[in-house]
Amino acid sequence: MATQKPALAKGTRDFGPKEVQKRKYILNSIESVFKKFGFMPLETPAMENLATLEGKYGDEGDKLLFRILNSGDYLKDLKEFQNNTSIDTTNLPSSTGNVSDLDSKAASKFISEKGLRYDLTVPFARYVVMNRNDITFPFKRYQMQPVWRADRPQKGRYREFWQCDADVVGSDSLINEVELIQIYYEVFTTLGIDFKIRVNNRKILEGIAEYFNCNHRFSEFIIIIDKLDKIGYEGVFKELNDAGFINDSNRAILDSPELGLFKEGIQQIYPTFESQLKRLNSLFEDRNSEIGSHGVSELEKVLKLLDKSCKQFVELDIFLARGLSYYTGSILEIVATKGTLKSSIGGGGRYDNLTGIFGLPNVSGVGISFGLDRIYDVMEELNLFPNTVNRASSTQVLFCHFDEATQEYCLPALKVLRDAGIAAEVYPDVIRKKPIAKQLDYANALNIPYAAIAGETEMQQHVFNVKNLQTGEQTLIGTEELIRLINPFI
Amino acid sequence: MATQKPALAKGTRDFGPKEVQKRKYILNSIESVFKKFGFMPLETPAMENLATLEGKYGDEGDKLLFRILNSGDYLKDLKEFQNNTSIDTTNLPSSTGNVSDLDSKAASKFISEKGLRYDLTVPFARYVVMNRNDITFPFKRYQMQPVWRADRPQKGRYREFWQCDADVVGSDSLINEVELIQIYYEVFTTLGIDFKIRVNNRKILEGIAEYFNCNHRFSEFIIIIDKLDKIGYEGVFKELNDAGFINDSNRAILDSPELGLFKEGIQQIYPTFESQLKRLNSLFEDRNSEIGSHGVSELEKVLKLLDKSCKQFVELDIFLARGLSYYTGSILEIVATKGTLKSSIGGGGRYDNLTGIFGLPNVSGVGISFGLDRIYDVMEELNLFPNTVNRASSTQVLFCHFDEATQEYCLPALKVLRDAGIAAEVYPDVIRKKPIAKQLDYANALNIPYAAIAGETEMQQHVFNVKNLQTGEQTLIGTEELIRLINPFI
C-alpha cells in the first residue's frame, strides 16, 4: 500500500492528553453538580433513524444533518424505485433512470436511513416516549455527549462538539427553574468563571408584544429582537420601528432605564430586578395583558426562591429570546463577563410538549445546556485551569536507571508506590548513551514532578536518588520516604 | 406533523441511568489504573476521512465501515464523472448515465468521503503520525471511546460499542508487556472478576511452524489454529493434518501434556509456564529454530519481571493467535473464568510498523484492549457491581412537603446538604392528594435512602421527620443531625 499523508476530517479535532485532562475537568465539575442536584445520567446512540431526526430542527437543521449511507447494496432501493413507474413520483428522484436527473435530496431517502445525533434534546424526547412506562416522573436526566452538524467549519465552530444538558420532564413547578439557575451558579463558581445569568420569560415577551398591539405578529417580533447580538439595540429599535411594531412616540416606554435595556455607549445605572418587574407589571396592567402579568409573577416566584448568594448573578433581560421558538416559559442564558469571549456559554428554558411529536402530549420540560467548547476557551484565555489539571500526564514519579539490573531494582518500588495510589512509571527502555539525561528529558516533557534515579550505589544501599524536577533538589531516600515525600497524608 | 412511533436505529442501544452508572464504574476503574501506570488520555473524532480508514481492516472491515453521505449536493461529483467519458473507468461506476448500471461500492467513492471510527488503533496511528514532532516517545496513551461497525446485530454484538485501549509506541522494551499484564491484573482484581491471562508470542507460533516445516505456509497455519474456539482442539488437529502440516506420527509432539494444549473432556494436569517454555525450547533447539528460541526467551523475560501476585493468573497458550495478522511479538488475551460467559473480555499484543502506512516506519507498539460490554455482562451476571453503583440516582435525601410553605421551608436545608457535598433533592411539585405517599413512591422508585418530610409541625420546630426508607425508621432531627446521619465523617 502506498504511503498516505493522513489528515483530520474537516471541522473535527483530536484532543491530546492535555486537552482531554482539561475538558474532563470541566465535564466532571458539571457532572458532579448535576448529581448533587439529583439528576441522573442518560446516554443515547450516536446514530438515530432519520425519521427521528428529520423535521425537528427546521429546514436549516435538516440540511446540517450528517446522513449515513445504508450498508451493503444501498443503491438497490433507488434502482427498484426508478424501475417502478407505478409509484407516485411527486417530490422524489426522477424516474428517467438517468443519473443526471437525480436530485440529491430526494435520492437520499433511498440510500440513507440513519443520521448522526444533532442535539441531545430530540434523542432524549425519543427515549422518554419509548420508556414512558418505566420512567418515574418527574424525570431529571443529564446527558453529556458529542453531537454532529454539517456546518461550515470556522473559528470556534466545529462539526463535532459536546453538549452537556440537564432537563426535568413531567413537572410544571418553577422550583425546577430555581434549581437549574443554582446549578449554573454552582458550576461556574466552582470553575472560577465570572458570569451573569440572564433570565426572561416568553410570557413577558408576549406581554410586550400585546402592549404594542403586535401579538398577532409575535414570531416576526421575536425574530427582530433576537438580532440584538448582531445589530445592537439601536438596530433592533430601528427594525421594530420599520416593521410598525413601535413608533417614535411609544419607543420611549421600551427605552426607559427602568426596563433595563442597555444602550451601547451609554453609561446607565442598572435597575434592580424588582424594579424592572414592577415597571413591567404596571405596563401590562395598563393593557390588561394577562399573559404578561403571568410572566411577571412567574419570574417573581423564581426570584423569591433563589438563594441569596446566587441571586446577585441573575439579571432580567426583557429582550432575551434565544431564537428557539419552542421555549414557552422561562428563558435562561449564561454569559462570561471577563475575557475577550463575552458570548453565551450556556442557556436553556421551559418548553411544553417536547414529546408530542413522538406521541406523548402534555409533558412539560425545562432544561439547561453548557457549552463545553466555549467554557474551555474562556478558562484557557483567563488561565483558570488548576495546575494539577494543566499537565498531560498524571505521573508523579519516573524511575530512571542505567541498565537491566538497575531497571529491575526499580520494579518493586514502583509497585509499592502504585499500591499506595501514586501514579508512577519506570522508563521502559534501557538507554546506553547518556541514559539519565534522556530519561529526565522525558520526565520534563511530561511535567513529571519527581525522578527516582537508581544507579549501582543506590541499588546497594536500597535507596533512590530522588530529584525534584522543579527545584533541582536531590535526596537519597527509600521507598517509604519517597511515598511520604509525594503524599504526606498516606 | 404526524405522530411518529419512535425507534432506536438497528443494533444501537440507549443506556438509562442505572446502566450508565455501572458502565461508568467500569470505565472509571480502568481509567484510574491506566493513569496510575502513566498512560495519558487521547480522544479522536467520530468521523475520519475514508482515506484514513479504508484498507486498514481487510475487505471484510471495509464492508463494515459506516460511510457518511457528503453534505449538500452530494451527487454532483458522480454526475460530473458520468458526463466525462475521458476518465479511466476501470473499477468505477458505469458511465452510461443510467442508475441501473451504477455499482454501490464504486458509486460511494463519489458520494461519501468520511466514515465512522471503526476501532481506536488506526485513529491513534494517524494521530501519532500527524503529531510526531510534538509527541515525546515512548508515548503511552489510553483511549476510551465508542466505535461503529455495520455488523449484523445479534445477542452481545452491537453496531455501536465502546473500546478501551492502552498502547505504548516507540519502545521495544518487554517491560511494556509486563506493565500491560499488570494493568489487566489490577483492573480485574479491582472489579472482582475471576480471570486468567493467556499469553503467547508470534515467534513461538513461527517456531512451531518451522518445527513442522510449514513456515512457508505460516498464514494458512495460523488461520487453522485460530479456529480453536469454533472447532476445538480435535478439529484443529484434523485440519492441520488434512492440510499436511502435521501427521499421525508427529502430532503427538504438539499433543503432549508438557505443551499444555488442553483437550476437551480430558482432565489434565496443567503444566507450569516454566516447564512449557522448557519443552518448547528443546523442540526449537532440535530444529535450530532461531525465531522460536527468540520467542521463548522473550516470554521468559516477561515472566521473570512479572510481580508474583499477578504471575499466578498468567498461562501460556501456544495456540493463542488472535487472528490479527499484525501482531509481531507478544499476544495477550483475558478470559473470565466464572459465569456462563467464558469468552475473551480483553486482548492485545505487540505490533511493528503500525504507523508505516501513514509514512512513519519502524515505530514499534504494544497495546491492550478492554471489552466494556462483555465485562459489563460478566459483572451483571455474577452480581459484582457494588451497591452504591447499583442505583439510578445519586440522591441521598428527598425533601418531601405538603404545600408551598413547607416546600419553601425545605430549601435552605437542601442547600446546606448540597454544600456539604450530599446529593439531595426537593420534590418539585406541590401534591394536593396523598402528597407524602406520592413523594415516597418517587423516592422508592429511585432507591433514594432517606426522605426528610416537612409538615406544619416540623416547620415550627425547625426539624424534619427523617425516614429511613429501607428500615422504615423515623426520627425528628434538624439539618445538622441529618447531615451526620448520612455522612458521619463530615
PDB file of C-alpha atoms in Angstrom, chain A residues 389-482:
ATOM      1  CA  VAL A 389      -5.128  19.622  35.524  1.00  0.00           C
ATOM      2  CA  ASN A 390      -2.720  21.584  33.438  1.00  0.00           C
ATOM      3  CA  ARG A 391      -0.415  18.680  32.626  1.00  0.00           C
ATOM      4  CA  ALA A 392      -0.633  15.860  30.160  1.00  0.00           C
ATOM      5  CA  SER A 393       0.449  13.041  32.459  1.00  0.00           C
ATOM      6  CA  SER A 394      -0.785  12.082  35.927  1.00  0.00           C
ATOM      7  CA  THR A 395       2.558  10.516  36.758  1.00  0.00           C
ATOM      8  CA  GLN A 396       4.225  11.745  39.976  1.00  0.00           C
ATOM      9  CA  VAL A 397       7.478   9.787  39.794  1.00  0.00           C
ATOM     10  CA  LEU A 398       9.571   8.478  36.939  1.00  0.00           C
ATOM     11  CA  PHE A 399      12.001   5.715  37.888  1.00  0.00           C
ATOM     12  CA  CYS A 400      15.259   6.142  35.977  1.00  0.00           C
ATOM     13  CA  HIS A 401      18.082   3.604  35.603  1.00  0.00           C
ATOM     14  CA  PHE A 402      21.326   2.718  33.817  1.00  0.00           C
ATOM     15  CA  ASP A 403      20.930  -0.916  32.759  1.00  0.00           C
ATOM     16  CA  GLU A 404      18.773  -4.033  33.084  1.00  0.00           C
ATOM     17  CA  ALA A 405      19.835  -4.640  36.685  1.00  0.00           C
ATOM     18  CA  THR A 406      19.022  -1.159  37.980  1.00  0.00           C
ATOM     19  CA  GLN A 407      15.785  -1.118  35.993  1.00  0.00           C
ATOM     20  CA  GLU A 408      14.764  -4.387  37.610  1.00  0.00           C
ATOM     21  CA  TYR A 409      15.659  -2.947  41.002  1.00  0.00           C
ATOM     22  CA  CYS A 410      13.061  -0.203  40.412  1.00  0.00           C
ATOM     23  CA  LEU A 411      10.133  -2.564  39.837  1.00  0.00           C
ATOM     24  CA  PRO A 412       9.223  -3.497  43.438  1.00  0.00           C
ATOM     25  CA  ALA A 413       9.360   0.172  44.497  1.00  0.00           C
ATOM     26  CA  LEU A 414       7.219   1.088  41.511  1.00  0.00           C
ATOM     27  CA  LYS A 415       4.624  -1.431  42.662  1.00  0.00           C
ATOM     28  CA  VAL A 416       4.654  -0.128  46.235  1.00  0.00           C
ATOM     29  CA  LEU A 417       4.019   3.400  45.010  1.00  0.00           C
ATOM     30  CA  ARG A 418       1.167   2.365  42.768  1.00  0.00           C
ATOM     31  CA  ASP A 419      -0.347   0.279  45.537  1.00  0.00           C
ATOM     32  CA  ALA A 420      -0.325   3.459  47.597  1.00  0.00           C
ATOM     33  CA  GLY A 421      -2.337   5.116  44.847  1.00  0.00           C
ATOM     34  CA  ILE A 422       0.527   7.118  43.390  1.00  0.00           C
ATOM     35  CA  ALA A 423       0.794   7.270  39.606  1.00  0.00           C
ATOM     36  CA  ALA A 424       4.316   6.234  38.678  1.00  0.00           C
ATOM     37  CA  GLU A 425       6.339   4.914  35.754  1.00  0.00           C
ATOM     38  CA  VAL A 426       9.624   3.258  35.019  1.00  0.00           C
ATOM     39  CA  TYR A 427      11.326   4.334  31.813  1.00  0.00           C
ATOM     40  CA  PRO A 428      10.735   1.220  29.705  1.00  0.00           C
ATOM     41  CA  ASP A 429      13.876   1.125  27.600  1.00  0.00           C
ATOM     42  CA  VAL A 430      17.442   0.720  28.753  1.00  0.00           C
ATOM     43  CA  ILE A 431      19.417   3.646  27.339  1.00  0.00           C
ATOM     44  CA  ARG A 432      23.134   3.122  26.762  1.00  0.00           C
ATOM     45  CA  LYS A 433      24.178   6.662  25.856  1.00  0.00           C
ATOM     46  CA  LYS A 434      23.524   9.477  28.353  1.00  0.00           C
ATOM     47  CA  PRO A 435      20.780   7.443  29.999  1.00  0.00           C
ATOM     48  CA  ILE A 436      19.819   9.881  32.748  1.00  0.00           C
ATOM     49  CA  ALA A 437      19.733  12.944  30.509  1.00  0.00           C
ATOM     50  CA  LYS A 438      17.405  11.133  28.118  1.00  0.00           C
ATOM     51  CA  GLN A 439      15.110   9.918  30.878  1.00  0.00           C
ATOM     52  CA  LEU A 440      14.957  13.328  32.557  1.00  0.00           C
ATOM     53  CA  ASP A 441      14.079  14.856  29.191  1.00  0.00           C
ATOM     54  CA  TYR A 442      11.105  12.512  29.082  1.00  0.00           C
ATOM     55  CA  ALA A 443      10.071  13.440  32.627  1.00  0.00           C
ATOM     56  CA  ASN A 444      10.395  17.144  31.917  1.00  0.00           C
ATOM     57  CA  ALA A 445       8.470  16.931  28.660  1.00  0.00           C
ATOM     58  CA  LEU A 446       5.604  15.303  30.557  1.00  0.00           C
ATOM     59  CA  ASN A 447       5.876  17.653  33.551  1.00  0.00           C
ATOM     60  CA  ILE A 448       6.507  14.716  35.866  1.00  0.00           C
ATOM     61  CA  PRO A 449       7.491  16.319  39.210  1.00  0.00           C
ATOM     62  CA  TYR A 450       9.958  13.702  40.556  1.00  0.00           C
ATOM     63  CA  ALA A 451      12.626  11.400  39.130  1.00  0.00           C
ATOM     64  CA  ALA A 452      13.791   8.438  41.268  1.00  0.00           C
ATOM     65  CA  ILE A 453      17.193   7.501  39.902  1.00  0.00           C
ATOM     66  CA  ALA A 454      18.662   4.071  40.571  1.00  0.00           C
ATOM     67  CA  GLY A 455      22.391   3.514  39.971  1.00  0.00           C
ATOM     68  CA  GLU A 456      24.699   0.791  41.218  1.00  0.00           C
ATOM     69  CA  THR A 457      25.258   2.619  44.545  1.00  0.00           C
ATOM     70  CA  GLU A 458      21.568   3.306  45.165  1.00  0.00           C
ATOM     71  CA  MET A 459      20.768  -0.320  44.465  1.00  0.00           C
ATOM     72  CA  GLN A 460      23.351  -1.484  47.021  1.00  0.00           C
ATOM     73  CA  GLN A 461      22.049   0.963  49.631  1.00  0.00           C
ATOM     74  CA  HIS A 462      18.377   0.173  48.923  1.00  0.00           C
ATOM     75  CA  VAL A 463      17.576   3.790  48.154  1.00  0.00           C
ATOM     76  CA  PHE A 464      16.860   6.066  45.223  1.00  0.00           C
ATOM     77  CA  ASN A 465      18.365   9.368  44.296  1.00  0.00           C
ATOM     78  CA  VAL A 466      15.140  11.357  44.174  1.00  0.00           C
ATOM     79  CA  LYS A 467      15.263  14.575  42.210  1.00  0.00           C
ATOM     80  CA  ASN A 468      12.636  17.291  42.426  1.00  0.00           C
ATOM     81  CA  LEU A 469      12.486  18.343  38.798  1.00  0.00           C
ATOM     82  CA  GLN A 470      11.202  21.831  39.562  1.00  0.00           C
ATOM     83  CA  THR A 471      13.719  22.825  42.227  1.00  0.00           C
ATOM     84  CA  GLY A 472      16.546  20.503  41.196  1.00  0.00           C
ATOM     85  CA  GLU A 473      16.864  19.357  44.836  1.00  0.00           C
ATOM     86  CA  GLN A 474      18.166  15.809  45.254  1.00  0.00           C
ATOM     87  CA  THR A 475      17.919  13.424  48.182  1.00  0.00           C
ATOM     88  CA  LEU A 476      18.823   9.760  48.822  1.00  0.00           C
ATOM     89  CA  ILE A 477      15.725   8.062  50.246  1.00  0.00           C
ATOM     90  CA  GLY A 478      13.990   4.697  50.412  1.00  0.00           C
ATOM     91  CA  THR A 479      10.593   3.796  49.013  1.00  0.00           C
ATOM     92  CA  GLU A 480       8.596   4.630  52.135  1.00  0.00           C
ATOM     93  CA  GLU A 481      10.139   8.071  52.406  1.00  0.00           C
ATOM     94  CA  LEU A 482       9.510   8.612  48.702  1.00  0.00           C
TER      95      LEU A 482
END
